[in-house]
Coordinates of C-alpha atoms in Angstrom, one line a residue:
M13 CA 64.7 125.3 96.8
S14 CA 68.5 125.7 97.0
P15 CA 70.5 123.3 99.2
E16 CA 72.1 124.5 102.5
A17 CA 75.6 125.9 102.6
I18 CA 78.5 123.9 104.1
P19 CA 77.2 122.8 107.6
E20 CA 78.7 124.5 110.6
E21 CA 80.2 121.3 112.1
I22 CA 81.9 120.5 108.8
A23 CA 83.4 124.0 108.6
R24 CA 84.6 123.9 112.2
G25 CA 86.4 120.6 111.8
A26 CA 87.9 121.6 108.5
I27 CA 89.3 124.8 109.9
Q28 CA 90.9 122.9 112.8
R29 CA 92.4 120.5 110.3
A30 CA 93.8 123.4 108.3
H31 CA 95.4 124.9 111.3
N32 CA 96.9 121.6 112.3
R33 CA 98.4 121.2 108.9
E34 CA 99.8 124.7 108.9
E35 CA 101.6 124.0 112.2
A36 CA 103.0 120.8 110.7
A37 CA 104.2 122.7 107.7
R38 CA 105.9 125.3 109.9
E39 CA 107.7 122.6 111.7
A40 CA 108.9 121.1 108.4
R41 CA 110.2 124.6 107.4
R42 CA 112.0 124.9 110.8
N43 CA 113.5 121.5 110.6
P44 CA 113.6 120.3 106.9
R45 CA 116.5 118.0 107.7
A46 CA 114.2 115.8 109.8
V47 CA 111.8 115.5 106.8
A48 CA 114.7 114.7 104.4
L49 CA 116.0 112.1 106.9
R50 CA 112.7 110.3 107.0
I51 CA 112.7 110.1 103.2
S52 CA 116.3 108.9 103.1
L53 CA 115.7 106.2 105.6
A54 CA 112.6 104.9 103.7
A55 CA 114.7 104.8 100.5
E56 CA 117.5 102.9 102.2
E57 CA 115.0 100.5 103.7
A58 CA 113.7 99.9 100.1
G59 CA 117.3 99.0 99.0
L60 CA 117.8 102.1 96.9
E61 CA 121.0 103.9 96.2
D62 CA 121.9 107.1 94.3
V63 CA 122.5 106.6 90.6
V64 CA 125.1 108.9 89.0
S65 CA 125.0 109.6 85.3
K66 CA 127.8 108.3 83.1
D67 CA 129.3 111.8 82.7
G68 CA 129.1 112.4 86.4
K69 CA 127.2 115.6 86.0
S70 CA 123.9 114.5 87.4
V71 CA 122.5 112.3 90.2
L72 CA 119.2 110.5 90.5
S73 CA 119.0 110.4 94.2
K74 CA 117.6 107.4 96.2
E75 CA 115.1 109.8 97.7
R76 CA 113.8 110.8 94.2
Q77 CA 113.6 107.1 93.1
Y78 CA 111.7 106.2 96.3
I79 CA 109.1 108.9 95.7
D80 CA 108.7 108.0 92.0
R81 CA 107.9 104.5 93.1
L82 CA 105.6 105.6 95.9
V83 CA 103.3 107.7 93.6
V84 CA 102.5 104.6 91.5
D85 CA 102.3 102.1 94.3
K86 CA 98.8 100.8 94.2
A87 CA 99.2 98.7 97.3
K88 CA 99.6 101.8 99.4
L89 CA 96.5 103.4 97.9
T90 CA 94.2 100.3 98.1
P91 CA 91.7 100.1 101.0
P92 CA 91.9 97.2 103.4
E93 CA 90.4 94.0 102.1
G94 CA 86.6 94.0 102.2
A95 CA 86.4 97.8 102.4
K96 CA 84.7 99.7 99.6
P97 CA 84.9 103.4 100.7
I98 CA 83.5 106.3 98.7
S99 CA 86.7 108.0 97.4
A100 CA 86.6 111.8 97.7
F101 CA 88.4 114.2 95.5
W102 CA 88.9 117.9 96.0
T103 CA 89.9 121.1 94.2
F104 CA 90.7 124.7 95.2
G105 CA 88.9 126.1 98.2
L106 CA 87.3 129.2 99.5
E107 CA 88.0 132.1 101.8
H108 CA 87.1 132.0 105.5
P109 CA 88.2 134.5 108.1
D110 CA 89.3 131.8 110.6
A111 CA 91.3 129.7 108.0
P112 CA 95.1 130.1 107.9
L113 CA 96.7 132.6 105.6
N114 CA 97.8 131.1 102.3
G115 CA 101.1 131.8 100.5
W116 CA 99.7 133.9 97.6
K117 CA 101.3 137.2 96.7
E118 CA 98.5 138.9 98.5
P119 CA 97.7 136.4 101.2
V120 CA 94.1 135.6 102.2
H121 CA 92.5 133.4 104.8
F122 CA 91.9 130.4 102.6
L123 CA 90.3 127.1 103.4
S124 CA 91.3 124.3 101.1
Q125 CA 88.5 121.9 100.0
R126 CA 91.0 119.2 101.0
F127 CA 90.0 119.8 104.7
V128 CA 86.3 120.0 103.9
S129 CA 86.5 116.7 102.2
E130 CA 88.5 115.1 105.0
E131 CA 86.0 116.3 107.6
W132 CA 83.1 114.9 105.6
A133 CA 84.9 111.6 105.3
A134 CA 85.6 111.5 109.0
E135 CA 81.9 112.1 109.7
Q136 CA 80.9 109.2 107.4
N137 CA 83.5 106.9 109.0
A138 CA 82.1 107.8 112.4
V139 CA 78.8 106.4 111.3
Q140 CA 80.2 103.5 109.3
P141 CA 83.9 102.8 109.6
G142 CA 85.8 102.5 106.4
S143 CA 83.0 104.0 104.3
A144 CA 84.9 107.1 103.0
Q145 CA 88.4 108.2 102.2
T146 CA 90.5 111.0 100.7
L147 CA 93.8 110.6 99.0
E148 CA 95.7 112.1 101.9
T149 CA 94.2 109.5 104.4
T150 CA 95.4 106.5 102.4
R151 CA 98.7 105.1 103.4
G152 CA 100.5 106.3 100.3
G153 CA 98.9 109.7 100.3
H154 CA 99.8 110.2 103.9
E155 CA 103.4 109.2 103.3
L156 CA 103.8 111.6 100.4
D157 CA 102.0 114.3 102.4
D158 CA 104.4 113.8 105.3
M159 CA 107.3 114.7 102.9
F160 CA 106.2 118.4 102.6
L161 CA 107.5 118.6 99.0
W162 CA 105.7 121.9 98.5
E163 CA 108.1 123.5 101.0
P164 CA 111.3 125.0 99.4
E165 CA 113.3 124.4 102.5
V166 CA 112.7 120.6 102.2
I167 CA 113.5 120.6 98.5
R168 CA 116.7 122.4 99.1
V169 CA 117.8 119.9 101.8
L170 CA 117.0 117.1 99.4
G171 CA 119.5 118.5 97.0
G172 CA 117.2 120.4 94.6
A173 CA 117.5 120.0 90.8
R174 CA 121.0 118.5 90.9
R175 CA 119.5 115.5 92.7
G176 CA 116.3 115.2 90.7
F177 CA 114.0 117.7 92.6
H178 CA 113.2 120.3 90.0
P179 CA 110.9 123.2 90.8
E180 CA 107.8 121.4 89.4
Y181 CA 108.5 118.1 91.1
A182 CA 105.9 118.5 93.9
E183 CA 103.1 119.2 91.5
Q184 CA 104.3 116.3 89.2
A185 CA 104.4 113.8 92.1
W186 CA 101.0 114.8 93.4
G187 CA 99.6 114.7 89.9
Q188 CA 100.8 111.1 89.5
I189 CA 99.6 109.8 92.8
S190 CA 96.3 111.5 92.2
K191 CA 96.0 109.7 88.9
T192 CA 96.9 106.4 90.6
Y193 CA 94.3 107.0 93.3
A194 CA 91.6 107.8 90.8
G195 CA 92.4 104.6 88.9
L196 CA 91.7 102.5 92.1
A197 CA 88.4 104.1 93.0
E198 CA 85.2 102.0 93.0
G199 CA 81.6 102.9 92.7
R200 CA 80.4 106.4 93.7
V201 CA 83.1 109.1 94.1
I202 CA 82.5 112.6 95.3
V203 CA 84.2 115.8 94.2
F204 CA 84.6 118.6 96.7
G205 CA 84.6 121.5 94.2
Q206 CA 82.1 123.3 92.0
D207 CA 83.8 122.4 88.8
A208 CA 87.2 121.4 87.5
N209 CA 89.4 124.5 86.8
T210 CA 91.8 123.9 83.9
R211 CA 94.8 124.4 86.3
S212 CA 93.7 121.8 88.7
I213 CA 94.9 118.2 89.0
L214 CA 91.2 117.3 89.1
H215 CA 90.9 118.5 85.5
Q216 CA 94.3 117.5 84.2
Q217 CA 94.6 114.0 85.8
E218 CA 91.7 112.7 87.9
S219 CA 88.5 113.4 85.9
G220 CA 89.7 111.5 82.8
Q221 CA 91.1 108.7 84.9
L222 CA 87.8 108.3 86.7
C223 CA 85.9 108.1 83.4
E224 CA 88.4 105.5 82.1
N225 CA 88.1 103.5 85.3
S226 CA 85.6 100.7 84.6
N227 CA 84.7 100.6 88.3
V228 CA 83.6 104.2 88.3
G229 CA 82.8 105.8 84.9
L230 CA 81.2 109.1 84.1
H231 CA 77.9 108.6 85.9
N232 CA 79.4 107.8 89.3
I233 CA 81.2 111.1 89.6
E234 CA 79.2 113.3 91.9
F235 CA 79.9 116.9 93.0
A236 CA 79.4 118.0 96.6
Y237 CA 78.2 121.5 95.5
E238 CA 75.4 122.6 93.2
A239 CA 76.3 124.4 90.0
D240 CA 77.2 128.1 90.1
Q241 CA 74.1 130.1 91.2
N242 CA 75.2 132.9 88.9
W243 CA 74.8 130.8 85.8
P244 CA 71.6 131.2 83.7
E245 CA 69.0 128.7 84.6
V246 CA 69.3 126.7 81.4
T247 CA 73.0 126.4 81.9
R248 CA 72.6 125.2 85.5
N249 CA 70.1 122.6 84.4
E250 CA 71.9 121.3 81.4
A251 CA 75.7 122.1 81.9
G252 CA 75.5 122.0 85.7
T253 CA 74.9 118.3 86.0
N254 CA 77.4 116.0 87.5
E255 CA 78.2 114.4 84.2
V256 CA 78.9 117.6 82.4
R257 CA 80.9 119.2 85.1
A258 CA 83.0 116.1 85.3
V259 CA 84.3 116.6 81.7
A260 CA 83.8 120.2 80.8
Q261 CA 85.6 123.3 81.9
F262 CA 84.2 126.8 82.4
D263 CA 87.3 129.1 83.0
N264 CA 89.5 129.1 79.9
P265 CA 88.0 129.6 76.4
A266 CA 91.4 129.1 74.8
L267 CA 91.5 125.4 76.0
P268 CA 89.4 122.4 74.9
R269 CA 86.1 121.4 76.4
Y270 CA 85.1 125.0 77.3
I271 CA 81.6 126.0 78.0
D272 CA 80.7 129.7 78.3
P273 CA 77.9 129.7 80.9
K274 CA 76.3 132.8 79.5
G275 CA 76.8 132.0 75.8
F276 CA 75.6 128.4 76.3
A277 CA 72.2 129.7 77.4
E278 CA 71.9 131.6 74.1
L279 CA 72.3 128.5 72.0
S280 CA 69.4 126.5 70.6
P281 CA 68.5 123.3 72.4
E282 CA 70.0 121.3 69.6
E283 CA 73.3 123.3 69.7
R284 CA 73.5 122.9 73.5
K285 CA 73.0 119.1 73.3
A286 CA 75.5 118.8 70.5
K287 CA 78.1 120.7 72.5
I288 CA 77.7 118.6 75.6
D289 CA 77.7 115.4 73.6
A290 CA 80.9 116.3 71.9
I291 CA 82.7 117.1 75.2
T292 CA 81.4 114.0 76.8
E293 CA 82.4 111.8 73.9
E294 CA 85.9 113.3 74.0
V295 CA 86.5 112.3 77.6
A296 CA 84.2 109.4 78.2
P297 CA 83.5 107.7 74.8
G298 CA 80.2 105.8 74.7
Q299 CA 79.3 106.7 78.3
G300 CA 76.9 109.6 77.7
A301 CA 73.9 107.3 77.3
A302 CA 75.3 104.4 79.3
E303 CA 73.9 103.4 82.7
A304 CA 75.9 104.1 85.9
V305 CA 78.2 101.3 87.1
E306 CA 76.5 99.5 90.0
A307 CA 78.0 100.7 93.3
P308 CA 79.4 98.3 95.8
E309 CA 76.9 97.1 98.4
Q310 CA 78.6 99.2 101.1
Q311 CA 77.8 102.4 99.1
A312 CA 74.2 101.5 98.2
S313 CA 72.4 103.2 101.1
P314 CA 72.0 106.9 100.5
K315 CA 70.3 107.3 103.9
A316 CA 73.4 106.1 105.7
L317 CA 75.9 107.7 103.4
P318 CA 74.3 110.7 101.7
T319 CA 76.3 112.6 99.1
P320 CA 76.3 116.2 100.2
L321 CA 74.9 118.8 97.8
W322 CA 75.7 122.1 99.3
Q323 CA 76.0 125.7 98.2
L324 CA 79.5 126.9 97.8
G325 CA 79.7 128.8 101.1
F326 CA 79.4 128.5 104.8
K327 CA 76.2 128.0 106.7
Q328 CA 76.9 130.3 109.6
T329 CA 77.8 134.0 109.5
E330 CA 79.5 134.2 113.0
T331 CA 83.2 133.6 113.3
I332 CA 84.3 130.0 113.7
K333 CA 87.2 130.0 116.2
P334 CA 89.8 127.3 115.8
A335 CA 91.3 125.6 118.9
T336 CA 93.9 127.8 120.6
T337 CA 96.5 124.9 120.8
P338 CA 96.9 123.0 117.5
E339 CA 97.2 119.2 117.8
P340 CA 100.8 118.0 117.4
A341 CA 102.0 117.4 113.9
A342 CA 102.4 113.8 112.7
V343 CA 106.1 112.8 112.8
G344 CA 105.9 109.1 111.9
G345 CA 107.7 107.7 108.9
P346 CA 106.2 105.8 106.0
S347 CA 104.8 103.1 108.3
A348 CA 102.8 105.5 110.4
A349 CA 99.0 105.2 110.3
P350 CA 97.2 107.9 108.1
P351 CA 96.5 111.0 110.2
E352 CA 93.3 113.0 110.0
V353 CA 95.2 116.0 108.5
G354 CA 97.2 116.3 105.4
R355 CA 98.5 118.2 102.4
Q356 CA 97.8 121.8 101.7
S357 CA 98.0 123.0 98.1
A358 CA 101.0 124.9 97.0
P359 CA 100.9 128.7 97.2
G360 CA 99.0 130.0 94.2
M361 CA 98.0 126.6 93.0
E362 CA 94.4 125.2 93.0
G363 CA 95.4 121.8 94.1
P364 CA 94.0 118.5 92.9

């Protein structure tokens, strides 16, 4: 029996979060100087100053230096002492008629998995405080999120490439903080996505780091969604496991670790096993046959903290209406508490 789709209450909350975030992004676009000022003040408080090259032709701004430090700052990504939350990760998203329009060339109403994961974490924390987190709800993740580096208006006010903010900088910064976050996870982690697309930060940074993390490892990576229902049954059963989806990719035959869902089913059992073993060994050496790392005691009760296994879709067919008046955007600086909303992936990007 196939699992249920994303529950209605999760979808409703996620859509509200998406609209809240979109309103915050609009405010950042209207007033990018306010965003840049927050970053500048944080950099000055940290004692940083602009560094001019010897030839005077380039500047490494204090703001760029501050962000470069932030994305590797483990203290700002570490849970409070004694807390052992399940760390959630996310990638891409799915269309929903009530979600905000994205910034693609042909915009669609698109709900990032970021907001689904945040709503799930909030639900867990309502039952057991401190039991779940996402990158954007950590102190460091919130601070970076509040910088709106995906917005061209903000990058322009920060000085653009001449002050260290080249066009790929937002993706670079989020990739690094995502890697730092993955390195600090402990016990079970959950991925809100069906697999790791090769363009995603999940594939490029997080999956490998989670496998290398001795407190997580291959067998503690769990996906929130079942494998693609369109795959042949043998592929779903053998390549659709958490362990294989954590290390393989299914979208680009030109890149390493590719599994063709249809072609995989046509291989012999021995060939299928050899292919999976080779991919697993490449990313997680010696972990294929190893036992899972024991989860912290706070994560040991699946009844209290179930890992969702959903279909990749929404439970209800009727329209889910967001609130007519979005909640005000967070305007606090780096010391502000993590909000319940956060980063939206860049236009055209799949996100972490």
